[in-house]
Amino acid sequence: MGEEGGIDHARMKRFDLYASFPNEGYISSVDLLNNLIATTSTKNVIQIYDVSEKREKLTYSIEDIVINDVKLVKTVLGESGDSTVDCQVNECLFSAYEKNKKCKIYHFDLLQKKVIHVFEFLSEIVDNSFVLHPNTHIFIVALRSKELIVTHVRDRTTIYRTSVNNEQCIASYNKTGIIYAYTVSTNAIYLCSCFGDDYNDEFFANFDVTKITANNNACTHIDFSFDEKKMLVATQNCCIYTLDAYTGDVLYSYSFLYESSSPRASPAVPSYPIYSFDSNYVLSGGRDGNLHVWDVKGNPVCKKKIDNHVLFVKWVYNRVAFVTTSNYLLIWQIPKDN
């Protein structure tokens, strides 16, 4: 099967370890941009890795604060619109805990190893609500004070601010960055258009998700498929669903087939599932030390033993998926041949 085709079940079952990087602390967040991967850890260290070269490119320790939610920033935006062009990455954003409260986002120069600016908020940042636009220097963040704020990194200005009815509001952009979604309440998801810095109170879709959020089972994660027809939603009790991105209808659900002998972690272990690049599979960590893979309709395809709890799953555009587990960054590759 060619590079442009989808992944068949046989190839998905055969994907295996491509590279492994140890970390002195527990990995607390991860981000990718083209062939670069960034992680933060509980040792307050930022590490940048090159996937193609299988090596670490940069390590920097941040003093006095606890860092999380790393986001790589494109230093120079390409004019061609070709996402395969290797963009320059000299900067990043990350959130920070100070006095046990996460109220700040740092803009950091990776080459000069210095803080460019600090964005400070009057309330705590909701976990998994901080998202960076894929093509511009704009980020969204939700606060415990029931606010959603859109900020321009370069201009250091607030572009848009709105109230929400949800202390656990989360947000997500679709892959092209022309749509963003957020949980305006525990039972509703708004979809809004955004072009450049044009953000406003108008939403073009309001999805009632009461069926999946009953009994205070709040949404904790949203991911759009690469074909942008589907939305993946995870909830507080580690359930995963695919919604129609046009109607909000629940199309499929995904069940973890745990073995009775499998050791279980605390239910508090988060699950941040993703779609594969061809939008035909769903990948997620489970509470049994496995990476779980389903086809998009919810049929189990395979489980990969990781021997530790899978915290994050990301998809690299060149067909390399990677998983971070406690203090290891593991990069997996799907074979190109049949």
Short mmCIF file of C-alpha atoms in Angstrom, two decimals:
data_model
loop_
_atom_site.label_atom_id
_atom_site.label_comp_id
_atom_site.label_asym_id
_atom_site.label_seq_id
_atom_site.Cartn_x
_atom_site.Cartn_y
_atom_site.Cartn_z
CA MET A 1 0.00 0.00 0.00
CA GLY A 2 1.39 3.40 -0.99
CA GLU A 3 2.27 6.27 1.27
CA GLU A 4 -0.87 8.19 0.32
CA GLY A 5 -3.19 5.26 1.03
CA GLY A 6 -4.79 4.32 4.30
CA ILE A 7 -3.53 1.77 6.79
CA ASP A 8 -4.88 -1.76 6.60
CA HIS A 9 -5.44 -3.92 9.69
CA ALA A 10 -2.38 -6.09 9.01
CA ARG A 11 -0.03 -3.11 8.99
CA MET A 12 -1.66 -1.55 12.04
CA LYS A 13 -1.09 -4.75 14.02
CA ARG A 14 2.59 -4.85 12.99
CA PHE A 15 3.64 -1.37 14.06
CA ASP A 16 6.49 -1.49 16.54
CA LEU A 17 9.19 0.45 18.37
CA TYR A 18 11.12 2.98 16.27
CA ALA A 19 13.01 4.95 18.94
CA SER A 20 13.06 5.34 22.72
CA PHE A 21 14.22 8.26 24.88
CA PRO A 22 14.48 8.05 28.69
CA ASN A 23 13.57 10.99 30.90
CA GLU A 24 14.74 11.65 34.46
CA GLY A 25 11.30 12.86 35.52
CA TYR A 26 7.78 11.81 34.68
CA ILE A 27 6.62 13.24 31.36
CA SER A 28 3.86 15.77 32.01
CA SER A 29 3.10 17.02 28.48
CA VAL A 30 4.10 16.51 24.88
CA ASP A 31 3.75 18.37 21.57
CA LEU A 32 4.94 17.91 18.00
CA LEU A 33 5.58 20.06 14.97
CA ASN A 34 6.65 18.32 11.76
CA ASN A 35 9.63 16.16 12.74
CA LEU A 36 10.17 17.76 16.18
CA ILE A 37 8.77 16.50 19.47
CA ALA A 38 8.84 18.47 22.72
CA THR A 39 8.23 17.16 26.23
CA THR A 40 8.06 18.62 29.72
CA SER A 41 8.67 16.61 32.86
CA THR A 42 8.22 16.77 36.60
CA LYS A 43 11.92 17.69 36.81
CA ASN A 44 10.92 21.00 35.12
CA VAL A 45 12.91 20.14 32.01
CA ILE A 46 12.00 20.91 28.40
CA GLN A 47 13.44 18.42 25.90
CA ILE A 48 13.27 18.64 22.10
CA TYR A 49 13.78 15.54 19.94
CA ASP A 50 14.22 15.07 16.20
CA VAL A 51 12.12 12.10 15.06
CA SER A 52 13.90 11.65 11.72
CA GLU A 53 17.38 11.69 13.27
CA LYS A 54 16.31 9.75 16.41
CA ARG A 55 18.19 12.11 18.68
CA GLU A 56 17.71 14.74 21.35
CA LYS A 57 18.31 18.27 20.04
CA LEU A 58 17.88 20.43 23.12
CA THR A 59 17.45 20.17 26.89
CA TYR A 60 16.73 23.06 29.20
CA SER A 61 15.84 23.18 32.87
CA ILE A 62 13.37 25.81 34.14
CA GLU A 63 13.90 26.93 37.73
CA ASP A 64 11.39 27.87 40.44
CA ILE A 65 8.20 26.87 38.58
CA VAL A 66 6.44 23.62 37.64
CA ILE A 67 5.90 23.48 33.88
CA ASN A 68 3.26 21.72 31.78
CA ASP A 69 1.27 21.94 28.53
CA VAL A 70 4.17 22.58 26.13
CA LYS A 71 3.31 23.96 22.66
CA LEU A 72 5.88 24.40 19.88
CA VAL A 73 5.56 27.74 18.03
CA LYS A 74 6.36 28.26 14.36
CA THR A 75 8.94 31.05 14.22
CA VAL A 76 8.49 31.65 10.49
CA LEU A 77 5.13 30.88 8.87
CA GLY A 78 5.44 29.44 5.38
CA GLU A 79 3.81 31.35 2.56
CA SER A 80 3.27 28.31 0.38
CA GLY A 81 0.80 26.62 2.69
CA ASP A 82 2.74 23.37 2.25
CA SER A 83 2.64 21.60 5.61
CA THR A 84 5.55 19.35 4.60
CA VAL A 85 8.01 22.26 4.58
CA ASP A 86 10.35 22.04 7.57
CA CYS A 87 9.46 25.14 9.55
CA GLN A 88 11.83 26.83 11.95
CA VAL A 89 11.03 26.25 15.62
CA ASN A 90 12.84 28.57 18.01
CA GLU A 91 10.07 29.22 20.52
CA CYS A 92 7.51 27.46 22.64
CA LEU A 93 4.69 28.14 25.06
CA PHE A 94 4.08 26.31 28.31
CA SER A 95 1.82 26.72 31.31
CA ALA A 96 3.27 26.98 34.80
CA TYR A 97 2.24 26.12 38.33
CA GLU A 98 3.27 28.64 40.96
CA LYS A 99 2.10 28.15 44.56
CA ASN A 100 0.11 25.13 43.34
CA LYS A 101 -1.96 27.24 40.94
CA LYS A 102 -1.74 27.18 37.15
CA CYS A 103 -2.45 30.81 36.18
CA LYS A 104 0.40 31.66 33.78
CA ILE A 105 1.51 30.81 30.26
CA TYR A 106 5.15 31.49 29.38
CA HIS A 107 6.40 32.42 25.90
CA PHE A 108 9.94 31.02 25.80
CA ASP A 109 12.91 31.39 23.43
CA LEU A 110 14.46 27.94 23.06
CA LEU A 111 17.70 29.15 21.47
CA GLN A 112 18.39 32.05 23.81
CA LYS A 113 16.91 30.07 26.72
CA LYS A 114 15.04 33.02 28.12
CA VAL A 115 11.46 34.08 28.79
CA ILE A 116 10.02 36.38 26.10
CA HIS A 117 6.75 37.16 27.86
CA VAL A 118 4.42 35.85 30.58
CA PHE A 119 0.66 35.79 30.04
CA GLU A 120 -0.96 35.95 33.47
CA PHE A 121 -4.62 35.15 34.14
CA LEU A 122 -6.78 36.01 37.14
CA SER A 123 -8.06 32.46 37.53
CA GLU A 124 -6.63 28.95 37.17
CA ILE A 125 -6.26 27.38 33.73
CA VAL A 126 -8.47 24.34 33.15
CA ASP A 127 -6.51 21.16 32.37
CA ASN A 128 -6.46 20.32 28.65
CA SER A 129 -8.05 23.65 27.70
CA PHE A 130 -4.88 25.37 26.44
CA VAL A 131 -4.65 24.94 22.64
CA LEU A 132 -2.46 26.66 20.04
CA HIS A 133 -3.79 27.41 16.56
CA PRO A 134 -2.03 25.14 14.01
CA ASN A 135 -1.11 27.98 11.62
CA THR A 136 -1.10 31.27 13.53
CA HIS A 137 0.29 32.66 16.77
CA ILE A 138 -3.04 32.54 18.59
CA PHE A 139 -4.02 30.37 21.54
CA ILE A 140 -7.23 29.54 23.39
CA VAL A 141 -7.42 28.93 27.12
CA ALA A 142 -10.32 28.30 29.51
CA LEU A 143 -10.32 29.43 33.14
CA ARG A 144 -11.93 28.08 36.30
CA SER A 145 -13.76 31.40 36.52
CA LYS A 146 -15.90 30.17 33.59
CA GLU A 147 -14.22 32.22 30.89
CA LEU A 148 -12.84 31.34 27.47
CA ILE A 149 -10.03 33.65 26.32
CA VAL A 150 -8.35 33.94 22.90
CA THR A 151 -4.89 35.55 22.94
CA HIS A 152 -2.45 36.67 20.24
CA VAL A 153 1.09 35.61 21.19
CA ARG A 154 3.04 38.19 19.16
CA ASP A 155 0.79 41.16 19.90
CA ARG A 156 0.29 40.08 23.53
CA THR A 157 -3.35 41.09 23.23
CA THR A 158 -6.67 39.49 24.12
CA ILE A 159 -8.56 39.00 20.85
CA TYR A 160 -11.76 37.58 22.31
CA ARG A 161 -13.27 36.76 25.67
CA THR A 162 -16.57 35.05 26.48
CA SER A 163 -18.36 33.52 29.46
CA VAL A 164 -19.11 29.80 29.65
CA ASN A 165 -21.31 27.73 31.96
CA ASN A 166 -18.63 25.19 32.73
CA GLU A 167 -15.79 25.19 35.28
CA GLN A 168 -14.16 22.35 33.28
CA CYS A 169 -14.41 23.91 29.83
CA ILE A 170 -12.02 22.44 27.23
CA ALA A 171 -11.27 23.56 23.68
CA SER A 172 -9.83 22.19 20.44
CA TYR A 173 -9.06 23.37 16.90
CA ASN A 174 -9.72 21.23 13.85
CA LYS A 175 -6.68 20.27 11.77
CA THR A 176 -6.88 23.26 9.39
CA GLY A 177 -7.60 25.74 12.18
CA ILE A 178 -10.74 27.22 10.62
CA ILE A 179 -13.00 25.73 13.31
CA TYR A 180 -12.67 25.53 17.07
CA ALA A 181 -14.85 23.65 19.51
CA TYR A 182 -15.38 24.19 23.22
CA THR A 183 -17.61 22.77 25.93
CA VAL A 184 -19.73 25.80 26.73
CA SER A 185 -21.51 23.72 29.41
CA THR A 186 -21.13 20.17 30.71
CA ASN A 187 -23.82 19.04 28.26
CA ALA A 188 -23.11 21.16 25.17
CA ILE A 189 -20.30 21.71 22.65
CA TYR A 190 -20.16 24.86 20.51
CA LEU A 191 -18.48 24.85 17.10
CA CYS A 192 -17.30 28.24 15.84
CA SER A 193 -15.51 29.55 12.76
CA CYS A 194 -12.30 31.55 13.00
CA PHE A 195 -10.39 33.29 10.22
CA GLY A 196 -7.20 35.08 11.21
CA ASP A 197 -8.00 37.02 14.37
CA ASP A 198 -11.77 37.07 13.72
CA TYR A 199 -13.34 35.46 16.80
CA ASN A 200 -16.85 36.38 17.99
CA ASP A 201 -19.94 35.17 19.85
CA GLU A 202 -21.46 33.43 16.84
CA PHE A 203 -21.47 29.63 16.73
CA PHE A 204 -22.63 27.60 13.74
CA ALA A 205 -23.35 24.40 15.68
CA ASN A 206 -24.53 23.57 19.19
CA PHE A 207 -24.21 19.87 20.00
CA ASP A 208 -26.25 18.45 22.88
CA VAL A 209 -24.01 15.75 24.39
CA THR A 210 -26.22 14.87 27.37
CA LYS A 211 -26.19 11.20 26.29
CA ILE A 212 -22.46 10.92 27.01
CA THR A 213 -22.09 13.39 29.90
CA ALA A 214 -24.85 12.22 32.24
CA ASN A 215 -24.06 11.93 35.98
CA ASN A 216 -21.40 14.67 35.93
CA ASN A 217 -19.33 12.76 33.36
CA ALA A 218 -17.70 15.86 31.85
CA CYS A 219 -15.87 15.96 28.51
CA THR A 220 -12.10 15.94 29.05
CA HIS A 221 -10.75 15.81 25.48
CA ILE A 222 -11.78 16.66 21.91
CA ASP A 223 -9.92 15.69 18.73
CA PHE A 224 -10.98 16.27 15.12
CA SER A 225 -10.29 13.65 12.46
CA PHE A 226 -7.93 14.55 9.63
CA ASP A 227 -10.81 14.35 7.13
CA GLU A 228 -12.62 16.77 9.51
CA LYS A 229 -15.88 14.81 9.29
CA LYS A 230 -15.68 13.35 12.79
CA MET A 231 -15.02 14.48 16.36
CA LEU A 232 -13.48 12.25 19.02
CA VAL A 233 -14.68 12.99 22.55
CA ALA A 234 -13.34 11.47 25.79
CA THR A 235 -15.12 11.81 29.12
CA GLN A 236 -14.15 11.82 32.76
CA ASN A 237 -14.92 8.13 33.28
CA CYS A 238 -12.57 7.23 30.37
CA CYS A 239 -15.31 6.59 27.80
CA ILE A 240 -14.56 7.47 24.17
CA TYR A 241 -17.02 8.37 21.41
CA THR A 242 -17.00 9.49 17.78
CA LEU A 243 -19.47 12.25 16.95
CA ASP A 244 -20.53 13.43 13.52
CA ALA A 245 -18.74 16.79 13.16
CA TYR A 246 -21.68 18.24 11.22
CA THR A 247 -24.66 17.06 13.29
CA GLY A 248 -23.21 16.12 16.68
CA ASP A 249 -24.81 12.67 16.51
CA VAL A 250 -23.00 9.95 18.47
CA LEU A 251 -21.81 7.51 15.81
CA TYR A 252 -19.53 5.04 17.60
CA SER A 253 -18.15 4.18 21.03
CA TYR A 254 -14.92 2.43 22.01
CA SER A 255 -14.68 -0.19 24.76
CA PHE A 256 -11.48 -1.16 26.56
CA LEU A 257 -11.33 -4.96 26.66
CA TYR A 258 -9.44 -5.40 29.90
CA GLU A 259 -8.39 -8.88 30.92
CA SER A 260 -9.54 -9.97 34.37
CA SER A 261 -5.92 -10.52 35.44
CA SER A 262 -4.72 -7.11 34.23
CA PRO A 263 -3.59 -4.72 36.98
CA ARG A 264 -5.74 -1.60 36.93
CA ALA A 265 -4.55 1.90 37.65
CA SER A 266 -6.59 4.50 39.45
CA PRO A 267 -9.66 5.67 37.47
CA ALA A 268 -8.06 9.13 37.58
CA VAL A 269 -5.54 8.12 34.87
CA PRO A 270 -6.50 10.36 31.91
CA SER A 271 -7.09 9.10 28.40
CA TYR A 272 -6.41 11.42 25.45
CA PRO A 273 -7.37 9.41 22.34
CA ILE A 274 -6.61 10.41 18.74
CA TYR A 275 -7.53 9.47 15.20
CA SER A 276 -4.95 8.00 12.84
CA PHE A 277 -3.84 10.18 9.91
CA ASP A 278 -6.29 8.40 7.55
CA SER A 279 -9.16 8.89 10.05
CA ASN A 280 -9.87 5.13 9.98
CA TYR A 281 -8.52 4.20 13.43
CA VAL A 282 -8.70 5.40 17.01
CA LEU A 283 -5.73 5.03 19.39
CA SER A 284 -5.76 5.48 23.15
CA GLY A 285 -3.92 4.47 26.26
CA GLY A 286 -5.74 2.27 28.74
CA ARG A 287 -5.46 1.52 32.45
CA ASP A 288 -3.79 -1.84 31.77
CA GLY A 289 -0.43 -0.71 30.35
CA ASN A 290 -1.56 -1.26 26.75
CA LEU A 291 -2.00 0.99 23.76
CA HIS A 292 -5.48 0.16 22.43
CA VAL A 293 -6.38 0.43 18.75
CA TRP A 294 -9.88 0.24 17.25
CA ASP A 295 -11.19 0.79 13.75
CA VAL A 296 -13.26 3.96 13.56
CA LYS A 297 -16.52 2.00 14.02
CA GLY A 298 -15.40 0.76 17.44
CA ASN A 299 -14.20 -2.75 16.56
CA PRO A 300 -10.99 -3.70 18.44
CA VAL A 301 -8.00 -4.12 16.11
CA CYS A 302 -5.11 -4.78 18.48
CA LYS A 303 -3.47 -3.99 21.80
CA LYS A 304 0.22 -3.16 22.14
CA LYS A 305 1.89 -3.94 25.46
CA ILE A 306 3.78 -0.90 26.73
CA ASP A 307 4.43 -2.19 30.27
CA ASN A 308 3.46 1.16 31.73
CA HIS A 309 0.51 3.49 31.71
CA VAL A 310 0.07 5.27 28.39
CA LEU A 311 -0.39 8.95 29.17
CA PHE A 312 -0.36 10.58 25.73
CA VAL A 313 -0.73 9.43 22.16
CA LYS A 314 0.22 11.68 19.23
CA TRP A 315 0.36 11.17 15.48
CA VAL A 316 3.27 12.34 13.36
CA TYR A 317 2.39 13.07 9.75
CA ASN A 318 5.09 10.79 8.33
CA ARG A 319 3.27 7.74 9.69
CA VAL A 320 5.09 7.57 13.01
CA ALA A 321 2.92 7.43 16.11
CA PHE A 322 4.45 8.04 19.48
CA VAL A 323 3.44 7.29 23.01
CA THR A 324 4.77 8.72 26.25
CA THR A 325 4.67 6.45 29.26
CA SER A 326 5.80 7.75 32.66
CA ASN A 327 9.48 8.56 32.11
CA TYR A 328 9.96 7.24 28.56
CA LEU A 329 9.17 8.78 25.19
CA LEU A 330 8.45 5.87 22.85
CA ILE A 331 8.17 6.41 19.11
CA TRP A 332 6.42 3.73 17.05
CA GLN A 333 6.40 3.23 13.29
CA ILE A 334 3.92 1.44 11.07
CA PRO A 335 5.63 -0.63 8.36
CA LYS A 336 5.25 0.81 4.86
CA ASP A 337 5.03 -2.57 3.14
CA ASN A 338 2.24 -5.13 3.31
#
